[in-house]
Amino acid sequence: MESLTSEARRQALARYADQIDDRSGDTPFDGTLLPYDICPLIEVVQWRLPMGDQLVRGELREFANTLNAWRGELRRWHVWMGVMEMFSEEDAWSLQWEFVEPIAFKCLFNPSAARDRFTFVATNAFHQIRLAADETYSDRLDGDPKKAGAKPRFLSRMQSEEQLARLADALTHGAAFVAGVQSLDDEDYRDLTRNFRNLSSHAIAPRFNVGLTNTVTRRVVKATKLVAQRNGTYKEEEIAGKQAVRYGFGGTPPLPMRKMFAANFEEFEKARSCFMAYVEVLDTALGALPASS
């Protein structure tokens, strides 16, 4: 692949600059940004702990910021794909490598991050609400140390979401919110992206648009042997209780860039809906708490 010339790079950047703020065309970004202070009731209720309001408000704001940032990344990804189509195939590959893949890479991490972030933020908020609503409720979470001097215990995603479900169960619309959280980064999405996020972190991820990865595979399988048959042929049969290592040619095909964009944008839309569902749960729960004096 030839390096992108300075002139082609300048042309691409100029076309990108012309289009990035143009909302007149057919784009999937007609919605407004999530507001910074979307839940004013946080400020007016009586919390058991003096910093409960700051914790809930601060994490809600930061979550809104991360979703707005994801939206901006998708916007830039969308525009760059259109710019790429204005250039030759060789230059388009160079533009993809230099400008587009870093954005796509980050976006494909966002669904998993959003799912875990929802669990973290909502667990903290629902816990503070339970503390404010019930004087007998203990200020303990599942990952807290069980004895003095011990370190907090890391919870798996399943354990964290089980804790969130327990906290949300007593809240109006809480179960629906948890279901929305668990719809993010689901098995269908991971299959569609060929487990891109996990492989990027721990192995070799698929490429975008062109090129195979993992051309040779190593698998541990059930051991087999060839058993002679009466007709003179041989049949492969499993050896009970034994395993074998098998190498073979595999190959993970590349991810089509536009298909990945569409799938990631759908995840963003789910995350944005989940955020609004979270705010609805907060509003309802906070509305039942006494007002601060």
mmCIF file of N, CA and C in Angstrom, residues 24-96:
data_model
loop_
_atom_site.group_PDB
_atom_site.id
_atom_site.type_symbol
_atom_site.label_atom_id
_atom_site.label_comp_id
_atom_site.label_asym_id
_atom_site.label_seq_id
_atom_site.Cartn_x
_atom_site.Cartn_y
_atom_site.Cartn_z
ATOM 1 N N SER A 24 -27.600 18.876 6.728
ATOM 2 C CA SER A 24 -28.645 18.943 5.713
ATOM 3 C C SER A 24 -28.853 17.607 5.010
ATOM 4 N N GLY A 25 -27.822 16.768 5.021
ATOM 5 C CA GLY A 25 -27.933 15.496 4.322
ATOM 6 C C GLY A 25 -28.629 14.434 5.149
ATOM 7 N N ASP A 26 -28.632 13.227 4.607
ATOM 8 C CA ASP A 26 -29.269 12.095 5.281
ATOM 9 C C ASP A 26 -28.280 11.517 6.290
ATOM 10 N N THR A 27 -28.424 11.859 7.558
ATOM 11 C CA THR A 27 -27.535 11.355 8.596
ATOM 12 C C THR A 27 -28.372 10.790 9.739
ATOM 13 N N PRO A 28 -27.792 9.924 10.528
ATOM 14 C CA PRO A 28 -28.533 9.339 11.653
ATOM 15 C C PRO A 28 -28.353 10.130 12.945
ATOM 16 N N PHE A 29 -28.046 11.421 12.857
ATOM 17 C CA PHE A 29 -27.714 12.190 14.049
ATOM 18 C C PHE A 29 -28.601 13.405 14.213
ATOM 19 N N ASP A 30 -29.911 13.173 14.155
ATOM 20 C CA ASP A 30 -30.849 14.283 14.290
ATOM 21 C C ASP A 30 -31.184 14.589 15.749
ATOM 22 N N GLY A 31 -30.888 13.658 16.672
ATOM 23 C CA GLY A 31 -31.212 13.863 18.075
ATOM 24 C C GLY A 31 -30.293 14.863 18.745
ATOM 25 N N THR A 32 -30.739 15.414 19.843
ATOM 26 C CA THR A 32 -29.929 16.374 20.579
ATOM 27 C C THR A 32 -29.050 15.640 21.586
ATOM 28 N N LEU A 33 -28.051 16.357 22.096
ATOM 29 C CA LEU A 33 -27.173 15.796 23.116
ATOM 30 C C LEU A 33 -27.940 15.605 24.420
ATOM 31 N N LEU A 34 -27.504 14.633 25.193
ATOM 32 C CA LEU A 34 -28.094 14.438 26.512
ATOM 33 C C LEU A 34 -27.714 15.611 27.413
ATOM 34 N N PRO A 35 -28.666 16.171 28.134
ATOM 35 C CA PRO A 35 -28.361 17.344 28.971
ATOM 36 C C PRO A 35 -27.481 16.977 30.157
ATOM 37 N N TYR A 36 -26.746 17.980 30.642
ATOM 38 C CA TYR A 36 -25.793 17.781 31.729
ATOM 39 C C TYR A 36 -26.499 17.531 33.056
ATOM 40 N N ASP A 37 -27.530 18.301 33.344
ATOM 41 C CA ASP A 37 -28.293 18.135 34.586
ATOM 42 C C ASP A 37 -29.718 17.729 34.228
ATOM 43 N N ILE A 38 -29.939 16.438 34.108
ATOM 44 C CA ILE A 38 -31.202 15.922 33.602
ATOM 45 C C ILE A 38 -32.137 15.482 34.724
ATOM 46 N N CYS A 39 -31.651 15.468 35.959
ATOM 47 C CA CYS A 39 -32.463 14.974 37.078
ATOM 48 C C CYS A 39 -32.377 15.968 38.246
ATOM 49 N N PRO A 40 -33.145 17.061 38.194
ATOM 50 C CA PRO A 40 -33.055 18.098 39.232
ATOM 51 C C PRO A 40 -33.481 17.644 40.617
ATOM 52 N N LEU A 41 -34.253 16.551 40.728
ATOM 53 C CA LEU A 41 -34.684 16.077 42.038
ATOM 54 C C LEU A 41 -33.507 15.664 42.922
ATOM 55 N N ILE A 42 -32.384 15.345 42.319
ATOM 56 C CA ILE A 42 -31.199 14.980 43.101
ATOM 57 C C ILE A 42 -30.846 16.091 44.093
ATOM 58 N N GLU A 43 -31.109 17.333 43.690
ATOM 59 C CA GLU A 43 -30.699 18.477 44.499
ATOM 60 C C GLU A 43 -31.647 18.754 45.667
ATOM 61 N N VAL A 44 -32.867 18.216 45.647
ATOM 62 C CA VAL A 44 -33.877 18.701 46.594
ATOM 63 C C VAL A 44 -34.339 17.655 47.603
ATOM 64 N N VAL A 45 -33.864 16.395 47.461
ATOM 65 C CA VAL A 45 -34.315 15.372 48.413
ATOM 66 C C VAL A 45 -33.338 15.277 49.578
ATOM 67 N N GLN A 46 -33.780 14.608 50.612
ATOM 68 C CA GLN A 46 -32.956 14.434 51.809
ATOM 69 C C GLN A 46 -32.226 13.097 51.735
ATOM 70 N N TRP A 47 -30.901 13.148 51.642
ATOM 71 C CA TRP A 47 -30.078 11.951 51.572
ATOM 72 C C TRP A 47 -29.595 11.579 52.981
ATOM 73 N N ARG A 48 -29.413 10.277 53.216
ATOM 74 C CA ARG A 48 -28.909 9.877 54.530
ATOM 75 C C ARG A 48 -27.465 10.350 54.714
ATOM 76 N N LEU A 49 -26.663 10.169 53.659
ATOM 77 C CA LEU A 49 -25.257 10.571 53.736
ATOM 78 C C LEU A 49 -25.083 11.964 53.142
ATOM 79 N N PRO A 50 -24.212 12.795 53.730
ATOM 80 C CA PRO A 50 -24.091 14.185 53.268
ATOM 81 C C PRO A 50 -23.579 14.321 51.841
ATOM 82 N N MET A 51 -22.888 13.300 51.305
ATOM 83 C CA MET A 51 -22.364 13.382 49.943
ATOM 84 C C MET A 51 -23.134 12.506 48.963
ATOM 85 N N GLY A 52 -24.292 11.969 49.381
ATOM 86 C CA GLY A 52 -25.064 11.118 48.493
ATOM 87 C C GLY A 52 -25.483 11.827 47.226
ATOM 88 N N ASP A 53 -25.911 13.082 47.360
ATOM 89 C CA ASP A 53 -26.354 13.830 46.182
ATOM 90 C C ASP A 53 -25.206 14.072 45.211
ATOM 91 N N GLN A 54 -24.024 14.384 45.750
ATOM 92 C CA GLN A 54 -22.874 14.641 44.878
ATOM 93 C C GLN A 54 -22.442 13.381 44.137
ATOM 94 N N LEU A 55 -22.508 12.239 44.816
ATOM 95 C CA LEU A 55 -22.139 10.985 44.161
ATOM 96 C C LEU A 55 -23.086 10.688 43.006
ATOM 97 N N VAL A 56 -24.391 10.721 43.261
ATOM 98 C CA VAL A 56 -25.374 10.380 42.227
ATOM 99 C C VAL A 56 -25.343 11.396 41.095
ATOM 100 N N ARG A 57 -25.294 12.675 41.439
ATOM 101 C CA ARG A 57 -25.275 13.714 40.409
ATOM 102 C C ARG A 57 -23.999 13.651 39.567
ATOM 103 N N GLY A 58 -22.856 13.484 40.227
ATOM 104 C CA GLY A 58 -21.592 13.470 39.490
ATOM 105 C C GLY A 58 -21.489 12.310 38.521
ATOM 106 N N GLU A 59 -21.897 11.115 38.964
ATOM 107 C CA GLU A 59 -21.789 9.960 38.073
ATOM 108 C C GLU A 59 -22.804 10.027 36.947
ATOM 109 N N LEU A 60 -23.977 10.597 37.209
ATOM 110 C CA LEU A 60 -24.963 10.779 36.144
ATOM 111 C C LEU A 60 -24.433 11.737 35.081
ATOM 112 N N ARG A 61 -23.822 12.804 35.519
ATOM 113 C CA ARG A 61 -23.239 13.759 34.567
ATOM 114 C C ARG A 61 -22.148 13.115 33.718
ATOM 115 N N GLU A 62 -21.247 12.389 34.386
ATOM 116 C CA GLU A 62 -20.150 11.772 33.653
ATOM 117 C C GLU A 62 -20.652 10.735 32.656
ATOM 118 N N PHE A 63 -21.715 10.012 33.040
ATOM 119 C CA PHE A 63 -22.263 9.031 32.109
ATOM 120 C C PHE A 63 -22.856 9.736 30.887
ATOM 121 N N ALA A 64 -23.563 10.829 31.124
ATOM 122 C CA ALA A 64 -24.102 11.601 29.994
ATOM 123 C C ALA A 64 -22.967 12.066 29.085
ATOM 124 N N ASN A 65 -21.862 12.490 29.690
ATOM 125 C CA ASN A 65 -20.714 12.935 28.900
ATOM 126 C C ASN A 65 -20.169 11.806 28.027
ATOM 127 N N THR A 66 -20.076 10.588 28.588
ATOM 128 C CA THR A 66 -19.519 9.483 27.804
ATOM 129 C C THR A 66 -20.443 9.096 26.654
ATOM 130 N N LEU A 67 -21.746 9.155 26.866
ATOM 131 C CA LEU A 67 -22.668 8.838 25.774
ATOM 132 C C LEU A 67 -22.642 9.918 24.700
ATOM 133 N N ASN A 68 -22.538 11.167 25.106
ATOM 134 C CA ASN A 68 -22.417 12.245 24.122
ATOM 135 C C ASN A 68 -21.119 12.116 23.332
ATOM 136 N N ALA A 69 -20.049 11.702 24.013
ATOM 137 C CA ALA A 69 -18.780 11.492 23.314
ATOM 138 C C ALA A 69 -18.910 10.354 22.300
ATOM 139 N N TRP A 70 -19.594 9.275 22.679
ATOM 140 C CA TRP A 70 -19.822 8.158 21.750
ATOM 141 C C TRP A 70 -20.596 8.648 20.532
ATOM 142 N N ARG A 71 -21.596 9.461 20.750
ATOM 143 C CA ARG A 71 -22.367 10.017 19.640
ATOM 144 C C ARG A 71 -21.461 10.812 18.705
ATOM 145 N N GLY A 72 -20.555 11.621 19.265
ATOM 146 C CA GLY A 72 -19.626 12.384 18.439
ATOM 147 C C GLY A 72 -18.687 11.490 17.654
ATOM 148 N N GLU A 73 -18.238 10.410 18.271
ATOM 149 C CA GLU A 73 -17.369 9.467 17.570
ATOM 150 C C GLU A 73 -18.101 8.819 16.395
ATOM 151 N N LEU A 74 -19.351 8.462 16.605
ATOM 152 C CA LEU A 74 -20.136 7.887 15.517
ATOM 153 C C LEU A 74 -20.331 8.892 14.388
ATOM 154 N N ARG A 75 -20.552 10.133 14.753
ATOM 155 C CA ARG A 75 -20.708 11.181 13.744
ATOM 156 C C ARG A 75 -19.444 11.283 12.882
ATOM 157 N N ARG A 76 -18.286 11.304 13.532
ATOM 158 C CA ARG A 76 -17.026 11.413 12.790
ATOM 159 C C ARG A 76 -16.785 10.171 11.928
ATOM 160 N N TRP A 77 -17.106 9.008 12.478
ATOM 161 C CA TRP A 77 -16.959 7.761 11.718
ATOM 162 C C TRP A 77 -17.832 7.812 10.464
ATOM 163 N N HIS A 78 -19.069 8.237 10.627
ATOM 164 C CA HIS A 78 -20.017 8.311 9.511
ATOM 165 C C HIS A 78 -19.501 9.247 8.408
ATOM 166 N N VAL A 79 -18.994 10.407 8.788
ATOM 167 C CA VAL A 79 -18.508 11.368 7.794
ATOM 168 C C VAL A 79 -17.267 10.835 7.095
ATOM 169 N N TRP A 80 -16.346 10.248 7.835
ATOM 170 C CA TRP A 80 -15.124 9.749 7.211
ATOM 171 C C TRP A 80 -15.415 8.629 6.216
ATOM 172 N N MET A 81 -16.403 7.804 6.472
ATOM 173 C CA MET A 81 -16.729 6.752 5.500
ATOM 174 C C MET A 81 -17.187 7.366 4.186
ATOM 175 N N GLY A 82 -17.944 8.465 4.271
ATOM 176 C CA GLY A 82 -18.349 9.143 3.047
ATOM 177 C C GLY A 82 -17.172 9.767 2.321
ATOM 178 N N VAL A 83 -16.223 10.337 3.075
ATOM 179 C CA VAL A 83 -15.029 10.927 2.465
ATOM 180 C C VAL A 83 -14.201 9.856 1.771
ATOM 181 N N MET A 84 -14.055 8.707 2.396
ATOM 182 C CA MET A 84 -13.264 7.627 1.804
ATOM 183 C C MET A 84 -13.768 7.251 0.419
ATOM 184 N N GLU A 85 -15.076 7.300 0.237
ATOM 185 C CA GLU A 85 -15.665 6.886 -1.034
ATOM 186 C C GLU A 85 -15.368 7.872 -2.165
ATOM 187 N N MET A 86 -14.825 9.040 -1.842
ATOM 188 C CA MET A 86 -14.469 10.027 -2.863
ATOM 189 C C MET A 86 -13.069 9.801 -3.436
ATOM 190 N N PHE A 87 -12.336 8.829 -2.897
ATOM 191 C CA PHE A 87 -10.945 8.619 -3.289
ATOM 192 C C PHE A 87 -10.766 7.242 -3.917
ATOM 193 N N SER A 88 -9.599 7.054 -4.535
ATOM 194 C CA SER A 88 -9.274 5.758 -5.127
ATOM 195 C C SER A 88 -9.197 4.706 -4.041
ATOM 196 N N GLU A 89 -9.259 3.455 -4.452
ATOM 197 C CA GLU A 89 -9.225 2.365 -3.483
ATOM 198 C C GLU A 89 -7.949 2.415 -2.651
ATOM 199 N N GLU A 90 -6.811 2.692 -3.292
ATOM 200 C CA GLU A 90 -5.540 2.747 -2.571
ATOM 201 C C GLU A 90 -5.531 3.867 -1.544
ATOM 202 N N ASP A 91 -5.981 5.052 -1.945
ATOM 203 C CA ASP A 91 -6.021 6.178 -1.006
ATOM 204 C C ASP A 91 -7.062 5.952 0.088
ATOM 205 N N ALA A 92 -8.166 5.308 -0.275
ATOM 206 C CA ALA A 92 -9.207 5.036 0.725
ATOM 207 C C ALA A 92 -8.674 4.120 1.818
ATOM 208 N N TRP A 93 -7.861 3.127 1.442
ATOM 209 C CA TRP A 93 -7.255 2.260 2.455
ATOM 210 C C TRP A 93 -6.356 3.064 3.397
ATOM 211 N N SER A 94 -5.591 3.984 2.813
ATOM 212 C CA SER A 94 -4.708 4.813 3.642
ATOM 213 C C SER A 94 -5.510 5.716 4.568
ATOM 214 N N LEU A 95 -6.592 6.283 4.065
ATOM 215 C CA LEU A 95 -7.452 7.120 4.914
ATOM 216 C C LEU A 95 -8.085 6.289 6.016
ATOM 217 N N GLN A 96 -8.505 5.093 5.670
ATOM 218 C CA GLN A 96 -9.097 4.211 6.678
ATOM 219 C C GLN A 96 -8.093 3.926 7.780
#
